[in-house]
Amino acid sequence: MSLKIFKSYTKSTRGTVLTDRKNLWKGKPLKSLTVGKHSTGGRNNLGRITSRSRGAGHKHKYREIDFYRKKDDLKAIVERIDYDPNRSAHVALLKYEDGIKSYILAPNNINVGDEIVSGRNKEIKIGNCMQLSDIPAGTDIHNVELSPNGGAKLARSAGSSAQISGTDDNYCIIKLSSGEMRKVINTARATIGSVSNPDHQNIKIGK
């Protein structure tokens, strides 16, 4: 993703820097993988405002993201990369060999038409998902589980990644982008690469 810098024709565009989304999907999200998202507007059950500055804004449909990647040994094709208003990262729509579609967090540098797979002893390739025990030390990973079949919990925001520093018996030592070191059992899963939209931290909305 590249950055769009605006000329200061107005006060609102002075200093404005946004990410260029020209390569993202222009249409609506896949209806079968979206659910309605309720907004309270900052009001409690009596209708009184208890959290200020929460009203208005555009309605968001929540995209159901697959944080488990349990469809082992089934190859999937990246059909498109979508913008997701609910998170800083982009999401990728996968179509598996059996015809099932699902959204995942889009890894950085993945393209439409790429083929990815999950399971044991797979190729160390961006987007592939496997157990920590199958990933060599020094590899950048994201979407990391804290426990087997528990769903990804670590390194899910835009541009984030973690790195495998070493092993300790049945555990992997993972270094997070904050510098924190975590011991995670090596049967938990992670995805190769870093999360998409690394320029998110450079956005300035202007006035």
PDB file of C-alpha atoms in Angstrom:
ATOM      1  CA  MET A   1       0.000   0.000   0.000  1.00  0.00           C
ATOM      2  CA  SER A   2       1.167   3.504  -0.790  1.00  0.00           C
ATOM      3  CA  LEU A   3       0.315   6.777   0.905  1.00  0.00           C
ATOM      4  CA  LYS A   4      -1.799   9.584  -0.568  1.00  0.00           C
ATOM      5  CA  ILE A   5      -0.624  13.064   0.440  1.00  0.00           C
ATOM      6  CA  PHE A   6      -3.120  15.866  -0.179  1.00  0.00           C
ATOM      7  CA  LYS A   7      -2.350  19.454  -1.155  1.00  0.00           C
ATOM      8  CA  SER A   8      -3.513  22.030   1.353  1.00  0.00           C
ATOM      9  CA  TYR A   9      -6.314  23.564  -0.710  1.00  0.00           C
ATOM     10  CA  THR A  10      -8.505  23.606   2.387  1.00  0.00           C
ATOM     11  CA  LYS A  11      -7.910  23.457   6.123  1.00  0.00           C
ATOM     12  CA  SER A  12      -9.213  19.907   6.242  1.00  0.00           C
ATOM     13  CA  THR A  13      -6.665  18.634   3.678  1.00  0.00           C
ATOM     14  CA  ARG A  14      -3.678  20.416   5.204  1.00  0.00           C
ATOM     15  CA  GLY A  15      -1.451  17.661   6.527  1.00  0.00           C
ATOM     16  CA  THR A  16      -3.858  14.899   5.488  1.00  0.00           C
ATOM     17  CA  VAL A  17      -2.184  11.568   4.696  1.00  0.00           C
ATOM     18  CA  LEU A  18      -4.274   8.496   3.795  1.00  0.00           C
ATOM     19  CA  THR A  19      -3.531   5.024   2.445  1.00  0.00           C
ATOM     20  CA  ASP A  20      -4.239   4.337  -1.216  1.00  0.00           C
ATOM     21  CA  ARG A  21      -6.938   1.668  -1.536  1.00  0.00           C
ATOM     22  CA  LYS A  22      -7.068   1.451  -5.347  1.00  0.00           C
ATOM     23  CA  ASN A  23      -6.046  -2.229  -5.312  1.00  0.00           C
ATOM     24  CA  LEU A  24      -8.768  -3.266  -2.854  1.00  0.00           C
ATOM     25  CA  TRP A  25     -12.151  -4.753  -3.736  1.00  0.00           C
ATOM     26  CA  LYS A  26     -14.612  -1.998  -4.707  1.00  0.00           C
ATOM     27  CA  GLY A  27     -17.836  -3.921  -4.127  1.00  0.00           C
ATOM     28  CA  LYS A  28     -19.734  -5.083  -1.065  1.00  0.00           C
ATOM     29  CA  PRO A  29     -18.477  -7.818   1.281  1.00  0.00           C
ATOM     30  CA  LEU A  30     -19.594 -11.425   0.844  1.00  0.00           C
ATOM     31  CA  LYS A  31     -23.085 -11.476   2.370  1.00  0.00           C
ATOM     32  CA  SER A  32     -22.864 -15.007   3.783  1.00  0.00           C
ATOM     33  CA  LEU A  33     -19.787 -14.018   5.820  1.00  0.00           C
ATOM     34  CA  THR A  34     -21.175 -10.781   7.283  1.00  0.00           C
ATOM     35  CA  VAL A  35     -23.397 -10.131  10.280  1.00  0.00           C
ATOM     36  CA  GLY A  36     -25.103  -6.989  11.528  1.00  0.00           C
ATOM     37  CA  LYS A  37     -23.278  -4.932  14.106  1.00  0.00           C
ATOM     38  CA  HIS A  38     -25.343  -3.272  16.829  1.00  0.00           C
ATOM     39  CA  SER A  39     -24.373   0.212  18.008  1.00  0.00           C
ATOM     40  CA  THR A  40     -25.562   1.537  21.355  1.00  0.00           C
ATOM     41  CA  GLY A  41     -24.764   5.153  20.531  1.00  0.00           C
ATOM     42  CA  GLY A  42     -23.266   5.373  24.027  1.00  0.00           C
ATOM     43  CA  ARG A  43     -26.662   4.842  25.696  1.00  0.00           C
ATOM     44  CA  ASN A  44     -27.627   2.388  28.418  1.00  0.00           C
ATOM     45  CA  ASN A  45     -30.868   0.419  28.825  1.00  0.00           C
ATOM     46  CA  LEU A  46     -32.669   3.568  29.982  1.00  0.00           C
ATOM     47  CA  GLY A  47     -31.676   5.543  26.904  1.00  0.00           C
ATOM     48  CA  ARG A  48     -29.346   7.816  28.834  1.00  0.00           C
ATOM     49  CA  ILE A  49     -25.932   8.696  27.470  1.00  0.00           C
ATOM     50  CA  THR A  50     -23.328   6.946  29.623  1.00  0.00           C
ATOM     51  CA  SER A  51     -20.420   7.036  27.124  1.00  0.00           C
ATOM     52  CA  ARG A  52     -20.040  10.378  25.435  1.00  0.00           C
ATOM     53  CA  SER A  53     -19.071  10.950  21.787  1.00  0.00           C
ATOM     54  CA  ARG A  54     -20.261   7.546  20.595  1.00  0.00           C
ATOM     55  CA  GLY A  55     -23.092   8.496  18.233  1.00  0.00           C
ATOM     56  CA  ALA A  56     -23.417   8.914  14.446  1.00  0.00           C
ATOM     57  CA  GLY A  57     -20.970   7.408  11.981  1.00  0.00           C
ATOM     58  CA  HIS A  58     -21.565   4.930   9.189  1.00  0.00           C
ATOM     59  CA  LYS A  59     -23.101   1.521   9.782  1.00  0.00           C
ATOM     60  CA  HIS A  60     -20.541  -1.294   9.837  1.00  0.00           C
ATOM     61  CA  LYS A  61     -21.127  -4.892   8.847  1.00  0.00           C
ATOM     62  CA  TYR A  62     -18.893  -7.283  10.738  1.00  0.00           C
ATOM     63  CA  ARG A  63     -16.861  -9.653   8.555  1.00  0.00           C
ATOM     64  CA  GLU A  64     -16.554 -13.096  10.134  1.00  0.00           C
ATOM     65  CA  ILE A  65     -12.818 -13.805  10.168  1.00  0.00           C
ATOM     66  CA  ASP A  66     -11.387 -17.334  10.316  1.00  0.00           C
ATOM     67  CA  PHE A  67      -8.841 -17.157  13.155  1.00  0.00           C
ATOM     68  CA  TYR A  68      -8.575 -20.964  13.385  1.00  0.00           C
ATOM     69  CA  ARG A  69      -7.482 -22.084   9.875  1.00  0.00           C
ATOM     70  CA  LYS A  70      -8.520 -25.706  10.527  1.00  0.00           C
ATOM     71  CA  LYS A  71      -9.092 -26.734   6.895  1.00  0.00           C
ATOM     72  CA  ASP A  72      -5.855 -28.717   6.699  1.00  0.00           C
ATOM     73  CA  ASP A  73      -4.310 -29.870   3.410  1.00  0.00           C
ATOM     74  CA  LEU A  74      -6.938 -28.038   1.346  1.00  0.00           C
ATOM     75  CA  LYS A  75      -5.439 -25.467  -0.998  1.00  0.00           C
ATOM     76  CA  ALA A  76      -7.119 -22.070  -1.153  1.00  0.00           C
ATOM     77  CA  ILE A  77      -6.945 -19.293  -3.733  1.00  0.00           C
ATOM     78  CA  VAL A  78      -6.990 -15.618  -2.744  1.00  0.00           C
ATOM     79  CA  GLU A  79     -10.050 -14.304  -4.609  1.00  0.00           C
ATOM     80  CA  ARG A  80      -9.805 -10.677  -3.492  1.00  0.00           C
ATOM     81  CA  ILE A  81      -8.535  -8.353  -0.770  1.00  0.00           C
ATOM     82  CA  ASP A  82     -11.150  -6.267   1.029  1.00  0.00           C
ATOM     83  CA  TYR A  83     -11.190  -3.205   3.258  1.00  0.00           C
ATOM     84  CA  ASP A  84     -12.546  -3.987   6.726  1.00  0.00           C
ATOM     85  CA  PRO A  85     -13.996  -1.050   8.725  1.00  0.00           C
ATOM     86  CA  ASN A  86     -13.781  -3.057  11.951  1.00  0.00           C
ATOM     87  CA  ARG A  87      -9.991  -3.451  12.053  1.00  0.00           C
ATOM     88  CA  SER A  88      -6.812  -1.725  10.919  1.00  0.00           C
ATOM     89  CA  ALA A  89      -5.685  -4.627   8.703  1.00  0.00           C
ATOM     90  CA  HIS A  90      -7.182  -5.666   5.381  1.00  0.00           C
ATOM     91  CA  VAL A  91      -8.923  -9.023   4.942  1.00  0.00           C
ATOM     92  CA  ALA A  92      -8.518 -11.584   2.172  1.00  0.00           C
ATOM     93  CA  LEU A  93     -11.348 -13.729   0.784  1.00  0.00           C
ATOM     94  CA  LEU A  94     -10.246 -17.334   0.256  1.00  0.00           C
ATOM     95  CA  LYS A  95     -11.903 -20.000  -1.869  1.00  0.00           C
ATOM     96  CA  TYR A  96     -10.929 -23.550  -0.903  1.00  0.00           C
ATOM     97  CA  GLU A  97     -10.817 -26.566  -3.206  1.00  0.00           C
ATOM     98  CA  ASP A  98     -14.131 -27.809  -1.793  1.00  0.00           C
ATOM     99  CA  GLY A  99     -15.856 -24.517  -2.726  1.00  0.00           C
ATOM    100  CA  ILE A 100     -16.038 -23.110   0.825  1.00  0.00           C
ATOM    101  CA  LYS A 101     -15.154 -19.423   1.183  1.00  0.00           C
ATOM    102  CA  SER A 102     -13.795 -17.640   4.246  1.00  0.00           C
ATOM    103  CA  TYR A 103     -12.170 -14.380   5.282  1.00  0.00           C
ATOM    104  CA  ILE A 104      -8.714 -14.281   6.870  1.00  0.00           C
ATOM    105  CA  LEU A 105      -6.459 -11.422   7.903  1.00  0.00           C
ATOM    106  CA  ALA A 106      -4.559 -10.543   4.736  1.00  0.00           C
ATOM    107  CA  PRO A 107      -0.782 -11.032   5.093  1.00  0.00           C
ATOM    108  CA  ASN A 108       1.462  -8.302   3.759  1.00  0.00           C
ATOM    109  CA  ASN A 109       2.598  -8.724   0.118  1.00  0.00           C
ATOM    110  CA  ILE A 110      -0.065 -11.319  -0.697  1.00  0.00           C
ATOM    111  CA  ASN A 111      -1.769 -10.917  -4.071  1.00  0.00           C
ATOM    112  CA  VAL A 112      -5.006 -11.965  -5.734  1.00  0.00           C
ATOM    113  CA  GLY A 113      -4.570 -15.430  -7.233  1.00  0.00           C
ATOM    114  CA  ASP A 114      -1.962 -16.623  -4.728  1.00  0.00           C
ATOM    115  CA  GLU A 115      -2.347 -20.142  -3.370  1.00  0.00           C
ATOM    116  CA  ILE A 116      -2.057 -20.832   0.363  1.00  0.00           C
ATOM    117  CA  VAL A 117      -2.605 -23.872   2.564  1.00  0.00           C
ATOM    118  CA  SER A 118      -2.641 -24.858   6.235  1.00  0.00           C
ATOM    119  CA  GLY A 119      -1.533 -28.068   7.961  1.00  0.00           C
ATOM    120  CA  ARG A 120       1.562 -29.946   9.106  1.00  0.00           C
ATOM    121  CA  ASN A 121       4.943 -29.667   7.355  1.00  0.00           C
ATOM    122  CA  LYS A 122       3.912 -27.154   4.708  1.00  0.00           C
ATOM    123  CA  GLU A 123       6.127 -24.796   2.719  1.00  0.00           C
ATOM    124  CA  ILE A 124       7.390 -21.718   4.592  1.00  0.00           C
ATOM    125  CA  LYS A 125       5.479 -19.286   2.411  1.00  0.00           C
ATOM    126  CA  ILE A 126       3.542 -16.076   3.134  1.00  0.00           C
ATOM    127  CA  GLY A 127      -0.034 -16.933   4.115  1.00  0.00           C
ATOM    128  CA  ASN A 128       0.543 -20.591   4.983  1.00  0.00           C
ATOM    129  CA  CYS A 129      -0.618 -21.633   8.451  1.00  0.00           C
ATOM    130  CA  MET A 130       1.041 -24.360  10.507  1.00  0.00           C
ATOM    131  CA  GLN A 131       2.097 -25.411  13.983  1.00  0.00           C
ATOM    132  CA  LEU A 132       4.869 -23.436  15.671  1.00  0.00           C
ATOM    133  CA  SER A 133       6.972 -26.610  15.818  1.00  0.00           C
ATOM    134  CA  ASP A 134       7.095 -26.659  11.987  1.00  0.00           C
ATOM    135  CA  ILE A 135       8.327 -23.055  11.668  1.00  0.00           C
ATOM    136  CA  PRO A 136      12.100 -22.390  11.797  1.00  0.00           C
ATOM    137  CA  ALA A 137      13.557 -19.856  14.214  1.00  0.00           C
ATOM    138  CA  GLY A 138      13.850 -16.293  12.933  1.00  0.00           C
ATOM    139  CA  THR A 139      10.695 -16.488  10.792  1.00  0.00           C
ATOM    140  CA  ASP A 140       8.209 -13.617  10.924  1.00  0.00           C
ATOM    141  CA  ILE A 141       4.751 -14.814  11.938  1.00  0.00           C
ATOM    142  CA  HIS A 142       1.363 -13.335  12.780  1.00  0.00           C
ATOM    143  CA  ASN A 143      -2.089 -14.554  13.836  1.00  0.00           C
ATOM    144  CA  VAL A 144      -0.524 -16.549  16.671  1.00  0.00           C
ATOM    145  CA  GLU A 145      -2.562 -18.845  18.919  1.00  0.00           C
ATOM    146  CA  LEU A 146      -1.895 -18.944  22.665  1.00  0.00           C
ATOM    147  CA  SER A 147      -3.279 -22.477  22.972  1.00  0.00           C
ATOM    148  CA  PRO A 148      -4.010 -25.218  20.411  1.00  0.00           C
ATOM    149  CA  ASN A 149      -7.391 -24.723  18.683  1.00  0.00           C
ATOM    150  CA  GLY A 150      -7.919 -21.546  20.702  1.00  0.00           C
ATOM    151  CA  GLY A 151      -7.941 -19.165  17.740  1.00  0.00           C
ATOM    152  CA  ALA A 152      -5.363 -16.511  16.952  1.00  0.00           C
ATOM    153  CA  LYS A 153      -4.819 -13.906  19.669  1.00  0.00           C
ATOM    154  CA  LEU A 154      -1.402 -12.300  19.034  1.00  0.00           C
ATOM    155  CA  ALA A 155      -0.091 -10.069  16.204  1.00  0.00           C
ATOM    156  CA  ARG A 156      -3.401  -9.256  14.479  1.00  0.00           C
ATOM    157  CA  SER A 157      -3.246  -5.474  13.941  1.00  0.00           C
ATOM    158  CA  ALA A 158      -2.015  -3.764  10.767  1.00  0.00           C
ATOM    159  CA  GLY A 159       1.691  -4.215  10.071  1.00  0.00           C
ATOM    160  CA  SER A 160       2.330  -6.269  13.208  1.00  0.00           C
ATOM    161  CA  SER A 161       4.314  -9.479  13.404  1.00  0.00           C
ATOM    162  CA  ALA A 162       6.134 -11.675  15.883  1.00  0.00           C
ATOM    163  CA  GLN A 163       9.297 -13.729  15.557  1.00  0.00           C
ATOM    164  CA  ILE A 164      10.287 -17.172  16.768  1.00  0.00           C
ATOM    165  CA  SER A 165      13.420 -16.798  18.872  1.00  0.00           C
ATOM    166  CA  GLY A 166      13.947 -20.416  19.904  1.00  0.00           C
ATOM    167  CA  THR A 167      12.506 -23.465  21.611  1.00  0.00           C
ATOM    168  CA  ASP A 168      12.308 -24.737  25.187  1.00  0.00           C
ATOM    169  CA  ASP A 169      11.139 -28.360  25.475  1.00  0.00           C
ATOM    170  CA  ASN A 170       7.554 -28.349  24.153  1.00  0.00           C
ATOM    171  CA  TYR A 171       7.364 -24.570  23.980  1.00  0.00           C
ATOM    172  CA  CYS A 172       8.371 -21.931  21.449  1.00  0.00           C
ATOM    173  CA  ILE A 173       9.805 -18.608  22.575  1.00  0.00           C
ATOM    174  CA  ILE A 174       8.125 -15.817  20.625  1.00  0.00           C
ATOM    175  CA  LYS A 175       9.324 -12.230  20.521  1.00  0.00           C
ATOM    176  CA  LEU A 176       6.486  -9.751  20.001  1.00  0.00           C
ATOM    177  CA  SER A 177       6.860  -6.417  18.222  1.00  0.00           C
ATOM    178  CA  SER A 178       6.754  -4.694  21.634  1.00  0.00           C
ATOM    179  CA  GLY A 179       9.873  -6.591  22.667  1.00  0.00           C
ATOM    180  CA  GLU A 180       7.962  -8.847  25.061  1.00  0.00           C
ATOM    181  CA  MET A 181       8.948 -12.523  25.076  1.00  0.00           C
ATOM    182  CA  ARG A 182       6.190 -15.152  25.349  1.00  0.00           C
ATOM    183  CA  LYS A 183       6.391 -18.929  25.752  1.00  0.00           C
ATOM    184  CA  VAL A 184       3.706 -20.654  23.691  1.00  0.00           C
ATOM    185  CA  ILE A 185       3.195 -24.409  23.366  1.00  0.00           C
ATOM    186  CA  ASN A 186       4.553 -25.558  20.015  1.00  0.00           C
ATOM    187  CA  THR A 187       1.316 -27.270  18.898  1.00  0.00           C
ATOM    188  CA  ALA A 188      -0.394 -23.852  18.634  1.00  0.00           C
ATOM    189  CA  ARG A 189      -0.663 -22.406  15.144  1.00  0.00           C
ATOM    190  CA  ALA A 190       0.606 -19.276  13.455  1.00  0.00           C
ATOM    191  CA  THR A 191       0.605 -17.815   9.944  1.00  0.00           C
ATOM    192  CA  ILE A 192       3.772 -16.978   8.023  1.00  0.00           C
ATOM    193  CA  GLY A 193       4.482 -13.300   7.291  1.00  0.00           C
ATOM    194  CA  SER A 194       3.338  -9.999   8.765  1.00  0.00           C
ATOM    195  CA  VAL A 195      -0.121  -8.414   8.724  1.00  0.00           C
ATOM    196  CA  SER A 196      -1.141  -6.224   5.775  1.00  0.00           C
ATOM    197  CA  ASN A 197      -1.532  -2.426   5.676  1.00  0.00           C
ATOM    198  CA  PRO A 198       1.731  -1.489   7.443  1.00  0.00           C
ATOM    199  CA  ASP A 199       1.216   2.178   6.453  1.00  0.00           C
ATOM    200  CA  HIS A 200      -1.764   2.435   8.797  1.00  0.00           C
ATOM    201  CA  GLN A 201       0.486   4.012  11.436  1.00  0.00           C
ATOM    202  CA  ASN A 202       1.321   6.879   9.049  1.00  0.00           C
ATOM    203  CA  ILE A 203      -2.282   7.988   8.508  1.00  0.00           C
ATOM    204  CA  LYS A 204      -3.128  11.581   9.436  1.00  0.00           C
ATOM    205  CA  ILE A 205      -6.754  12.541   9.048  1.00  0.00           C
ATOM    206  CA  GLY A 206      -5.984  16.255   8.889  1.00  0.00           C
ATOM    207  CA  LYS A 207      -8.081  18.834  10.681  1.00  0.00           C
TER     208      LYS A 207
END
